[in-house]
Short mmCIF file of C-alpha atoms and ligand atoms in Angstrom, two decimals:
data_model
loop_
_atom_site.label_atom_id
_atom_site.label_comp_id
_atom_site.label_asym_id
_atom_site.label_seq_id
_atom_site.Cartn_x
_atom_site.Cartn_y
_atom_site.Cartn_z
CA MET A 557 -173.72 -89.84 -82.47
CA LEU A 558 -173.57 -92.90 -80.49
CA ALA A 559 -171.09 -91.15 -77.99
CA GLU A 560 -173.92 -88.43 -77.33
CA ARG A 561 -176.52 -91.05 -77.07
CA ILE A 562 -174.60 -93.64 -74.94
CA PRO A 563 -171.72 -91.89 -73.48
CA ASP A 564 -170.57 -94.95 -71.55
CA LEU A 565 -171.01 -98.39 -73.08
CA SER A 566 -169.46 -100.09 -70.07
CA LYS A 567 -172.57 -99.10 -68.01
CA PHE A 568 -174.61 -101.52 -70.48
CA VAL A 569 -172.80 -104.64 -69.43
CA GLU A 570 -172.97 -105.94 -65.80
CA PRO A 571 -171.73 -109.33 -64.65
CA ASP A 572 -175.06 -110.79 -64.64
CA ARG A 573 -177.11 -108.65 -67.00
CA VAL A 574 -176.87 -106.66 -70.36
CA ARG A 575 -178.81 -103.71 -71.63
CA ARG A 576 -181.17 -104.68 -74.54
CA GLU A 577 -179.79 -101.97 -76.82
CA VAL A 578 -176.62 -104.20 -77.01
CA TYR A 579 -178.75 -106.32 -79.41
CA THR A 580 -180.97 -103.55 -81.06
CA ASP A 581 -178.87 -100.40 -81.57
CA ALA A 582 -177.70 -99.93 -85.25
CA ASP A 583 -174.87 -97.67 -83.93
CA ILE A 584 -173.61 -100.17 -81.32
CA PHE A 585 -173.59 -102.81 -84.12
CA GLU A 586 -171.39 -100.62 -86.49
CA LEU A 587 -169.00 -100.30 -83.49
CA GLU A 588 -169.02 -104.04 -82.86
CA MET A 589 -168.09 -104.56 -86.60
CA GLN A 590 -165.05 -102.01 -86.19
CA ARG A 591 -164.11 -103.18 -82.76
CA ILE A 592 -164.68 -106.76 -82.89
CA HIS A 593 -165.31 -108.65 -86.16
CA GLU A 594 -162.94 -106.33 -88.26
CA ARG A 595 -160.09 -106.82 -85.64
CA VAL A 596 -160.07 -110.29 -84.28
CA TRP A 597 -159.49 -113.63 -86.17
CA ILE A 598 -162.40 -114.47 -88.28
CA TYR A 599 -162.90 -117.88 -89.94
CA CYS A 600 -162.79 -117.62 -93.69
CA GLY A 601 -163.11 -121.17 -94.79
CA HIS A 602 -161.22 -124.62 -95.03
CA GLU A 603 -158.44 -124.81 -97.46
CA SER A 604 -160.18 -127.78 -99.19
CA GLN A 605 -162.78 -125.16 -100.48
CA VAL A 606 -160.00 -123.87 -102.81
CA PRO A 607 -157.94 -126.98 -103.92
CA LYS A 608 -156.37 -125.82 -107.10
CA ALA A 609 -154.38 -122.65 -108.07
CA GLY A 610 -156.71 -119.81 -108.99
CA ASP A 611 -159.55 -121.23 -107.00
CA TYR A 612 -161.42 -118.50 -104.81
CA TYR A 613 -164.22 -118.47 -102.41
CA THR A 614 -165.76 -115.27 -101.25
CA VAL A 615 -166.49 -114.63 -97.60
CA GLN A 616 -167.71 -111.70 -95.45
CA VAL A 617 -165.48 -110.39 -92.67
CA GLY A 618 -167.30 -108.03 -90.47
CA ARG A 619 -168.66 -105.46 -93.27
CA GLN A 620 -166.03 -106.21 -95.65
CA PRO A 621 -166.43 -108.57 -98.66
CA MET A 622 -163.33 -110.71 -98.95
CA LEU A 623 -162.17 -113.63 -100.90
CA MET A 624 -159.94 -116.56 -100.20
CA VAL A 625 -157.78 -117.70 -103.06
CA ARG A 626 -155.07 -120.17 -103.56
CA GLY A 627 -152.04 -119.25 -105.54
CA ALA A 628 -149.87 -121.37 -107.99
CA ASP A 629 -147.41 -121.84 -104.91
CA GLY A 630 -150.09 -123.44 -102.94
CA ARG A 631 -150.42 -120.49 -100.72
CA ILE A 632 -153.69 -119.18 -99.52
CA SER A 633 -154.38 -115.47 -99.52
CA VAL A 634 -157.28 -113.48 -98.20
CA LEU A 635 -158.04 -110.28 -100.35
CA TYR A 636 -160.39 -107.50 -100.22
CA ASN A 637 -162.87 -108.37 -103.14
CA ARG A 638 -162.43 -105.03 -104.91
CA CYS A 639 -160.52 -103.62 -107.71
CA PRO A 640 -157.89 -100.89 -106.82
CA HIS A 641 -158.76 -99.04 -110.09
CA ARG A 642 -162.43 -97.74 -109.59
CA GLY A 643 -163.54 -100.00 -106.98
CA ASN A 644 -165.27 -102.83 -108.98
CA MET A 645 -165.99 -106.03 -107.08
CA MET A 646 -163.40 -108.50 -108.48
CA CYS A 647 -165.42 -111.65 -108.18
CA GLY A 648 -169.22 -111.59 -108.59
CA ASP A 649 -169.65 -115.30 -108.12
CA ARG A 650 -169.60 -116.88 -104.62
CA SER A 651 -166.67 -119.23 -105.75
CA GLY A 652 -164.90 -120.34 -108.81
CA ASN A 653 -161.48 -120.31 -110.61
CA ALA A 654 -159.83 -117.07 -111.50
CA GLY A 655 -157.69 -118.88 -114.08
CA GLU A 656 -153.80 -117.75 -113.96
CA PHE A 657 -154.74 -114.23 -112.72
CA PHE A 658 -157.60 -112.21 -111.52
CA ARG A 659 -159.06 -109.83 -114.50
CA CYS A 660 -161.35 -107.16 -113.61
CA SER A 661 -164.29 -107.23 -115.74
CA TYR A 662 -164.52 -103.43 -115.93
CA HIS A 663 -161.10 -102.12 -117.52
CA ALA A 664 -159.21 -105.21 -117.42
CA TRP A 665 -156.48 -104.58 -114.94
CA THR A 666 -155.09 -107.90 -113.91
CA PHE A 667 -153.69 -109.12 -110.65
CA LYS A 668 -151.66 -112.17 -109.32
CA HIS A 669 -153.35 -114.52 -106.98
CA ASP A 670 -151.64 -112.82 -104.21
CA GLY A 671 -153.33 -109.57 -105.20
CA ARG A 672 -150.20 -107.89 -106.63
CA LEU A 673 -150.97 -105.74 -109.77
CA ARG A 674 -149.90 -107.79 -112.96
CA SER A 675 -150.93 -105.45 -115.69
CA ILE A 676 -152.80 -102.48 -116.89
CA PRO A 677 -153.81 -102.50 -120.46
CA MET A 678 -151.43 -100.13 -122.35
CA GLY A 679 -150.30 -99.20 -119.00
CA ASP A 680 -147.05 -97.51 -119.95
CA ALA A 681 -148.62 -95.22 -122.45
CA ALA A 682 -151.50 -94.10 -120.05
CA TYR A 683 -149.56 -94.02 -116.90
CA ALA A 684 -145.92 -93.04 -117.39
CA GLY A 685 -145.11 -90.20 -115.01
CA THR A 686 -148.25 -90.61 -112.86
CA ARG A 687 -148.38 -92.15 -109.44
CA TRP A 688 -150.03 -95.30 -110.82
CA GLY A 689 -148.34 -98.53 -111.51
CA LYS A 690 -146.49 -101.61 -110.14
CA ASN A 691 -144.60 -99.64 -107.62
CA ASN A 692 -147.58 -98.19 -105.89
CA PRO A 693 -149.18 -100.73 -103.48
CA ASP A 694 -152.45 -98.78 -103.97
CA CYS A 695 -152.55 -100.52 -107.23
CA ASP A 696 -152.55 -104.05 -105.69
CA MET A 697 -155.68 -105.76 -104.43
CA LYS A 698 -155.78 -105.09 -100.61
CA ARG A 699 -154.85 -108.12 -98.55
CA ALA A 700 -156.13 -108.93 -95.03
CA SER A 701 -153.61 -107.74 -92.60
CA ARG A 702 -153.04 -111.39 -91.25
CA VAL A 703 -153.86 -114.80 -92.47
CA GLU A 704 -153.21 -118.02 -90.53
CA ASN A 705 -154.16 -121.54 -91.35
CA TYR A 706 -154.46 -124.22 -88.59
CA ARG A 707 -154.73 -127.56 -89.70
CA GLY A 708 -156.52 -126.57 -93.04
CA PHE A 709 -158.87 -124.00 -91.16
CA VAL A 710 -157.94 -120.47 -92.59
CA PHE A 711 -158.43 -117.47 -90.38
CA ALA A 712 -157.94 -113.65 -91.24
CA SER A 713 -157.77 -110.59 -89.11
CA LEU A 714 -158.16 -107.09 -90.66
CA ALA A 715 -155.90 -105.71 -87.86
CA HIS A 716 -152.12 -105.58 -87.93
CA ASP A 717 -151.80 -106.03 -84.34
CA GLY A 718 -153.23 -108.48 -81.85
CA PRO A 719 -152.66 -112.03 -80.57
CA SER A 720 -151.50 -114.75 -82.92
CA LEU A 721 -154.30 -117.17 -84.08
CA LYS A 722 -152.85 -119.79 -81.71
CA ASP A 723 -152.94 -117.41 -78.72
CA PHE A 724 -156.30 -116.14 -79.77
CA LEU A 725 -157.90 -119.57 -79.72
CA GLY A 726 -156.23 -120.65 -76.61
CA LYS A 727 -157.89 -123.88 -75.42
CA SER A 728 -160.58 -123.78 -77.89
CA ILE A 729 -158.08 -125.13 -80.41
CA VAL A 730 -159.25 -128.25 -79.45
CA ALA A 731 -162.29 -127.86 -81.85
CA PHE A 732 -159.80 -128.30 -84.67
CA ASP A 733 -157.50 -130.98 -83.19
CA ASP A 734 -160.62 -132.96 -82.11
CA MET A 735 -162.18 -132.90 -85.47
CA CYS A 736 -158.83 -133.55 -87.50
CA ASP A 737 -157.48 -136.29 -84.98
CA ARG A 738 -160.67 -138.29 -85.66
CA SER A 739 -159.37 -138.78 -89.12
CA PRO A 740 -156.93 -141.82 -89.65
CA GLU A 741 -154.89 -139.24 -91.73
CA GLY A 742 -155.24 -136.43 -89.33
CA GLU A 743 -156.96 -134.21 -91.74
CA VAL A 744 -160.74 -133.37 -92.76
CA GLU A 745 -162.02 -132.06 -96.13
CA VAL A 746 -164.95 -129.83 -96.56
CA VAL A 747 -168.20 -131.23 -98.00
CA PRO A 748 -169.44 -128.81 -100.62
CA ASN A 749 -171.87 -127.00 -100.31
CA CYS A 750 -173.02 -125.41 -97.10
CA PHE A 751 -176.41 -124.31 -96.05
CA ARG A 752 -176.84 -120.64 -95.64
CA VAL A 753 -179.77 -119.20 -93.37
CA ILE A 754 -180.32 -115.64 -92.63
CA GLN A 755 -181.71 -115.25 -89.14
CA HIS A 756 -183.83 -112.16 -88.33
CA SER A 757 -182.15 -111.55 -85.08
CA ASN A 758 -178.91 -110.07 -83.70
CA TRP A 759 -175.75 -112.16 -84.21
CA LYS A 760 -175.16 -112.39 -80.49
CA ILE A 761 -178.45 -114.29 -80.03
CA PHE A 762 -177.28 -117.26 -82.02
CA LEU A 763 -173.91 -117.67 -80.27
CA GLU A 764 -175.52 -117.38 -76.75
CA ASN A 765 -177.80 -120.14 -77.67
CA GLN A 766 -174.99 -122.40 -78.77
CA LEU A 767 -173.96 -123.49 -75.19
CA ASP A 768 -177.23 -122.81 -73.39
CA ALA A 769 -177.63 -126.30 -71.99
CA LEU A 770 -180.79 -125.57 -70.53
CA HIS A 771 -182.77 -124.83 -74.02
CA PRO A 772 -182.43 -128.33 -75.77
CA SER A 773 -184.84 -130.03 -73.27
CA VAL A 774 -187.56 -127.33 -73.63
CA VAL A 775 -187.19 -126.16 -77.06
CA HIS A 776 -186.48 -129.54 -78.78
CA GLN A 777 -188.46 -131.69 -76.54
CA SER A 778 -191.38 -131.89 -79.04
CA THR A 779 -189.02 -133.13 -81.84
CA GLY A 780 -187.16 -135.38 -79.51
CA ARG A 781 -190.38 -136.89 -78.22
CA ALA A 782 -191.64 -137.75 -81.69
CA ALA A 783 -188.43 -139.28 -82.85
CA HIS A 784 -188.27 -141.41 -79.46
CA ASP A 785 -191.68 -142.88 -80.27
CA VAL A 786 -190.50 -143.99 -83.73
CA GLU A 787 -187.18 -145.08 -82.44
CA LYS A 788 -188.81 -147.45 -79.85
CA ARG A 789 -191.18 -148.90 -82.51
CA LEU A 790 -188.22 -149.56 -85.01
CA ALA A 791 -186.21 -150.92 -82.17
CA LYS A 792 -188.92 -153.49 -81.32
CA LYS A 793 -189.09 -154.63 -84.96
CA ALA A 794 -185.19 -154.65 -85.67
CA LYS A 795 -183.39 -158.04 -85.39
CA SER A 796 -180.78 -156.35 -83.43
CA GLY A 797 -183.25 -154.69 -81.01
CA GLU A 798 -181.84 -151.28 -81.80
CA ALA A 799 -183.14 -148.53 -84.25
CA PRO A 800 -180.59 -146.79 -86.54
CA LEU A 801 -178.34 -144.44 -84.48
CA SER A 802 -179.68 -141.49 -86.36
CA TYR A 803 -182.82 -141.61 -84.31
CA HIS A 804 -180.81 -141.34 -81.19
CA MET A 805 -179.63 -137.90 -82.48
CA LEU A 806 -183.04 -136.63 -82.16
CA SER A 807 -184.51 -138.80 -79.38
CA ALA A 808 -181.57 -137.51 -77.09
CA PHE A 809 -183.37 -134.15 -77.07
CA ALA A 810 -186.30 -135.79 -75.02
CA THR A 811 -184.33 -138.40 -73.20
CA VAL A 812 -181.60 -136.04 -72.04
CA THR A 813 -183.82 -133.95 -69.51
CA ILE A 814 -182.79 -130.68 -67.92
CA ASP A 815 -181.43 -132.31 -64.84
CA LYS A 816 -179.12 -134.53 -66.92
CA TRP A 817 -178.00 -131.49 -68.85
CA ASP A 818 -176.93 -130.19 -65.41
CA ASN A 819 -174.46 -133.04 -65.35
CA PHE A 820 -172.38 -131.61 -68.17
CA GLN A 821 -169.99 -128.66 -67.67
CA THR A 822 -169.14 -125.61 -69.55
CA ILE A 823 -165.63 -124.37 -69.47
CA ASN A 824 -165.26 -120.81 -70.17
CA TYR A 825 -161.99 -119.23 -71.47
CA PRO A 826 -160.65 -115.74 -72.41
CA TYR A 827 -161.91 -113.99 -75.31
CA GLY A 828 -165.30 -115.48 -74.87
CA HIS A 829 -164.60 -118.86 -76.09
CA CYS A 830 -166.06 -121.80 -74.37
CA VAL A 831 -166.32 -125.62 -74.19
CA LEU A 832 -169.43 -127.79 -73.45
CA THR A 833 -168.22 -131.28 -72.18
CA GLY A 834 -170.08 -134.56 -72.84
CA TYR A 835 -171.06 -136.23 -75.95
CA MET A 836 -174.16 -138.08 -76.38
CA GLY A 837 -173.09 -140.93 -78.53
CA LEU A 838 -169.50 -141.01 -77.84
CA ARG A 839 -168.56 -144.70 -77.96
CA PRO A 840 -171.27 -146.59 -79.72
CA GLN A 841 -170.47 -150.14 -80.24
CA ASP A 842 -172.14 -150.78 -83.80
CA PRO A 843 -170.37 -152.84 -86.61
CA ASP A 844 -169.60 -149.24 -88.50
CA THR A 845 -167.96 -147.82 -85.49
CA LEU A 846 -165.90 -150.95 -84.75
CA ALA A 847 -164.69 -151.00 -88.31
CA TYR A 848 -163.55 -147.42 -87.82
CA ASP A 849 -162.04 -147.90 -84.57
CA LYS A 850 -159.86 -150.76 -86.15
CA ILE A 851 -158.48 -148.39 -88.75
CA MET A 852 -157.94 -145.76 -86.29
CA ILE A 853 -155.84 -148.14 -84.13
CA LYS A 854 -153.91 -149.04 -87.08
CA ALA A 855 -153.20 -145.44 -88.00
CA TYR A 856 -152.39 -144.25 -84.33
CA GLY A 857 -151.75 -147.28 -82.08
CA LYS A 858 -154.18 -148.30 -79.30
CA LYS A 859 -153.12 -145.70 -76.73
CA ARG A 860 -153.24 -142.64 -78.89
CA PHE A 861 -156.56 -143.87 -80.28
CA GLU A 862 -158.18 -144.10 -76.87
CA GLU A 863 -157.08 -140.67 -76.31
CA ILE A 864 -158.54 -139.30 -79.38
CA VAL A 865 -161.98 -140.88 -78.95
CA GLY A 866 -161.82 -140.13 -75.49
CA VAL A 867 -161.91 -136.42 -75.94
CA ASN A 868 -165.09 -135.47 -74.08
CA ILE A 869 -166.66 -132.51 -75.81
CA HIS A 870 -170.03 -131.81 -77.26
CA HIS A 871 -169.54 -128.27 -78.50
CA VAL A 872 -166.72 -125.60 -78.87
CA LEU A 873 -167.70 -121.98 -79.24
CA ILE A 874 -165.16 -119.79 -80.66
CA TYR A 875 -166.27 -116.13 -80.00
CA PRO A 876 -167.47 -113.97 -82.18
CA GLY A 877 -168.18 -116.12 -85.03
CA LEU A 878 -167.69 -120.05 -84.78
CA SER A 879 -169.70 -122.84 -83.32
CA VAL A 880 -168.03 -126.23 -83.84
CA GLN A 881 -169.21 -129.80 -82.99
CA SER A 882 -166.01 -131.54 -83.48
CA PRO A 883 -167.06 -135.12 -82.73
CA LEU A 884 -169.40 -135.03 -85.69
CA GLN A 885 -167.51 -132.71 -87.73
CA GLN A 886 -170.21 -129.83 -87.81
CA LEU A 887 -169.22 -126.17 -87.92
CA ARG A 888 -171.27 -123.05 -88.18
CA ALA A 889 -169.85 -119.71 -89.08
CA VAL A 890 -171.70 -116.57 -87.97
CA ARG A 891 -171.60 -113.60 -90.42
CA PRO A 892 -173.41 -110.56 -88.86
CA LEU A 893 -175.16 -108.60 -91.88
CA GLY A 894 -176.98 -105.85 -89.72
CA VAL A 895 -178.23 -105.36 -86.19
CA ASP A 896 -181.29 -107.57 -86.80
CA ARG A 897 -179.89 -109.95 -89.60
CA THR A 898 -177.38 -112.68 -89.34
CA LEU A 899 -176.09 -115.05 -91.88
CA THR A 900 -175.12 -118.42 -90.58
CA GLU A 901 -173.06 -120.95 -92.74
CA ILE A 902 -173.62 -124.55 -91.75
CA TRP A 903 -170.67 -126.59 -92.92
CA HIS A 904 -169.70 -130.26 -92.29
CA PHE A 905 -166.62 -132.17 -92.95
CA ARG A 906 -165.33 -135.54 -94.15
CA LEU A 907 -162.82 -137.42 -92.09
CA LYS A 908 -160.03 -138.41 -94.55
CA GLY A 909 -159.39 -142.10 -94.64
CA ALA A 910 -162.44 -142.98 -92.48
CA PRO A 911 -165.16 -145.36 -93.80
CA GLU A 912 -168.08 -144.09 -95.77
CA ALA A 913 -170.50 -145.18 -92.89
CA ILE A 914 -168.89 -142.65 -90.56
CA TYR A 915 -169.36 -140.02 -93.02
CA ARG A 916 -173.03 -140.95 -93.30
CA ARG A 917 -173.14 -140.30 -89.59
CA SER A 918 -172.08 -136.58 -89.72
CA LEU A 919 -174.30 -136.05 -92.74
CA ALA A 920 -177.19 -137.50 -90.70
CA TYR A 921 -176.55 -135.15 -87.85
CA TYR A 922 -175.93 -132.31 -90.32
CA ASN A 923 -179.34 -132.84 -91.84
CA LEU A 924 -181.21 -133.93 -88.66
CA VAL A 925 -180.03 -131.39 -86.41
CA ASN A 926 -178.23 -128.46 -87.98
CA SER A 927 -179.92 -128.00 -91.28
CA PRO A 928 -182.79 -125.53 -92.02
CA ALA A 929 -184.84 -128.54 -93.07
CA THR A 930 -185.06 -129.88 -89.47
CA LEU A 931 -187.45 -128.96 -86.66
CA ILE A 932 -184.62 -128.41 -84.35
CA ASN A 933 -183.15 -125.63 -86.35
CA ALA A 934 -186.68 -124.24 -87.04
CA ASP A 935 -187.61 -124.19 -83.37
CA ASP A 936 -184.18 -122.42 -82.36
CA LEU A 937 -184.77 -119.88 -85.25
CA GLU A 938 -188.28 -119.03 -84.05
CA ASN A 939 -186.93 -118.27 -80.48
CA PHE A 940 -184.09 -116.20 -81.84
CA TRP A 941 -186.59 -114.00 -83.87
CA LYS A 942 -188.91 -113.67 -80.92
CA CYS A 943 -186.03 -112.67 -78.63
CA HIS A 944 -185.02 -110.03 -81.03
CA GLN A 945 -188.61 -108.62 -81.14
CA GLY A 946 -188.96 -108.69 -77.42
CA LEU A 947 -185.59 -106.89 -76.98
CA ALA A 948 -186.60 -104.22 -79.78
CA SER A 949 -189.71 -103.42 -77.49
CA GLU A 950 -189.74 -101.28 -74.44
CA GLY A 951 -191.13 -104.04 -72.22
CA GLY A 952 -187.89 -104.06 -70.14
CA ASP A 953 -184.44 -102.84 -70.21
CA TRP A 954 -182.13 -105.94 -69.47
CA VAL A 955 -181.50 -109.34 -70.54
CA SER A 956 -180.76 -111.58 -67.52
CA PHE A 957 -177.65 -114.06 -67.30
CA GLY A 958 -178.16 -114.77 -63.77
CA ARG A 959 -178.60 -118.69 -63.78
CA HIS A 960 -176.04 -120.07 -61.30
CA PHE A 961 -174.39 -116.48 -61.16
CA GLY A 962 -172.00 -116.40 -58.21
CA ARG A 963 -171.33 -120.07 -58.09
CA ASP A 964 -168.78 -120.20 -61.01
CA ILE A 965 -165.44 -121.60 -60.20
CA GLU A 966 -162.38 -119.58 -61.41
CA LYS A 967 -159.06 -121.29 -61.75
CA ASP A 968 -156.05 -121.38 -64.08
CA GLY A 969 -157.26 -118.35 -66.09
CA HIS A 970 -160.67 -120.02 -66.98
CA VAL A 971 -164.14 -120.20 -65.33
CA GLU A 972 -165.86 -123.58 -64.67
CA THR A 973 -169.38 -124.05 -63.95
CA GLY A 974 -169.73 -125.74 -60.55
CA PRO A 975 -170.90 -129.45 -60.00
CA ASN A 976 -174.22 -130.00 -61.30
CA MET A 977 -174.68 -126.70 -62.80
CA GLY A 978 -174.05 -127.26 -66.46
CA THR A 979 -177.22 -125.24 -67.52
CA SER A 980 -175.53 -122.20 -65.75
CA GLU A 981 -175.45 -119.04 -67.83
CA ALA A 982 -171.67 -118.76 -67.45
CA PRO A 983 -171.04 -119.03 -71.22
CA MET A 984 -173.24 -115.94 -71.93
CA ARG A 985 -171.44 -114.05 -68.99
CA GLY A 986 -168.04 -115.02 -70.58
CA GLN A 987 -169.08 -113.91 -73.94
CA MET A 988 -170.36 -110.35 -72.53
CA LYS A 989 -167.37 -110.09 -70.68
CA ALA A 990 -165.24 -110.51 -73.92
CA TRP A 991 -167.58 -108.18 -75.81
CA ALA A 992 -167.23 -105.43 -73.08
CA GLN A 993 -163.45 -105.75 -73.21
CA TYR A 994 -163.26 -105.38 -77.06
CA MET A 995 -165.89 -102.63 -77.19
CA GLY A 996 -164.09 -100.63 -74.40
CA ASN A 997 -160.86 -100.69 -76.48
CA GLY A 998 -159.98 -97.34 -78.64
CA LYS A 999 -162.13 -95.23 -76.29
S1 LIG B 913 -162.60 -100.87 -111.94
FE1 LIG B 913 -161.41 -102.55 -112.42
S2 LIG B 913 -160.09 -102.19 -113.98
FE2 LIG B 913 -161.36 -100.36 -113.73
FE1 LIG B 914 -181.21 -125.38 -80.03
#
């Protein structure tokens, strides 16, 4: 049907613009699920979400309901959340503990934590001489084709072939290294639970916004100004002459103006991944930070410590499903639900072995900037919804990604924005280039 209406999808993506149907056509959405989300490496969760044997956590990969489960041997499997008998969903709760094995609530088939069939009630009497039994893999819970864990972050791919997780992540792997290295123990653990937000807009609109360095000083200016006013008043009253650091997280939206955002840079990698350099509060000198620095120097030595805290990134986008702000241990996972409905899971992490005050800092950022309770998030959401509404109309056919087009610098297999062009739409161009490559496969 799609092929009849849109015979050549490649005509929908040009280097500096994209047809609106890419965001609004339900058949294109289905194809995206097949060719992108159900093929590439998708983030399932962090291993600390399932610390004990039998712990499971459900997750949507493309259109497939999956679950991540830890076995008695410590290994994590990712399985389809479906009983091979008559298709019953195995786990109806979002998370929990399956006990020593999974037991289907319908006819009591049981399965090991890795999905293999364990028993069927009176199985021998009922199934002797049939095709059904332990020797038939169709009687096992189906497993994700590939599962890999990088520093505790678990990914699954529903395709047998394709690049390894490390090859897929490429340079964007810095998101996980930067996050974990900032812990004196080199590890993070998830803070249960996450915020879940359903956006009434296409999934790509969220991802394109993540490294849109122009929008913060426009969209978030009102919040930034209000926070800045309070920050100045508090600073006047404070003995130290400074307001708490968390005010800065919001006031920066007003004080970092458009021209300053141009000083940052985006570096765009294969597969649509992208890094935004620069970090607004990289090396504060308050007592909490200094105490943390001491612990880190003890753990790593001065030289390695300087390397770790000197990593100059604000944001890493891992296409098509992750937005990571590693210096503050924030991660947002994108789960498309429909052409105009997108679930985002908003997580944050604790640096193992770091002082509580450093954790409170990521919690503050989580609540003030990324949570649904903040005006920052609300203002973004309103624009996402309005963008989707506009794109669904016949008021124009194209979406423009022309900012600083033609001035990107290509080198060593990646694309950098030029000097003082941090607000370039290069990240969106990079994402759509990857999209077109994925969607062109299998034609
Ligand atoms: S559907 Fe699961 S045991 Fe029958
Ligand atoms: Fe924003």
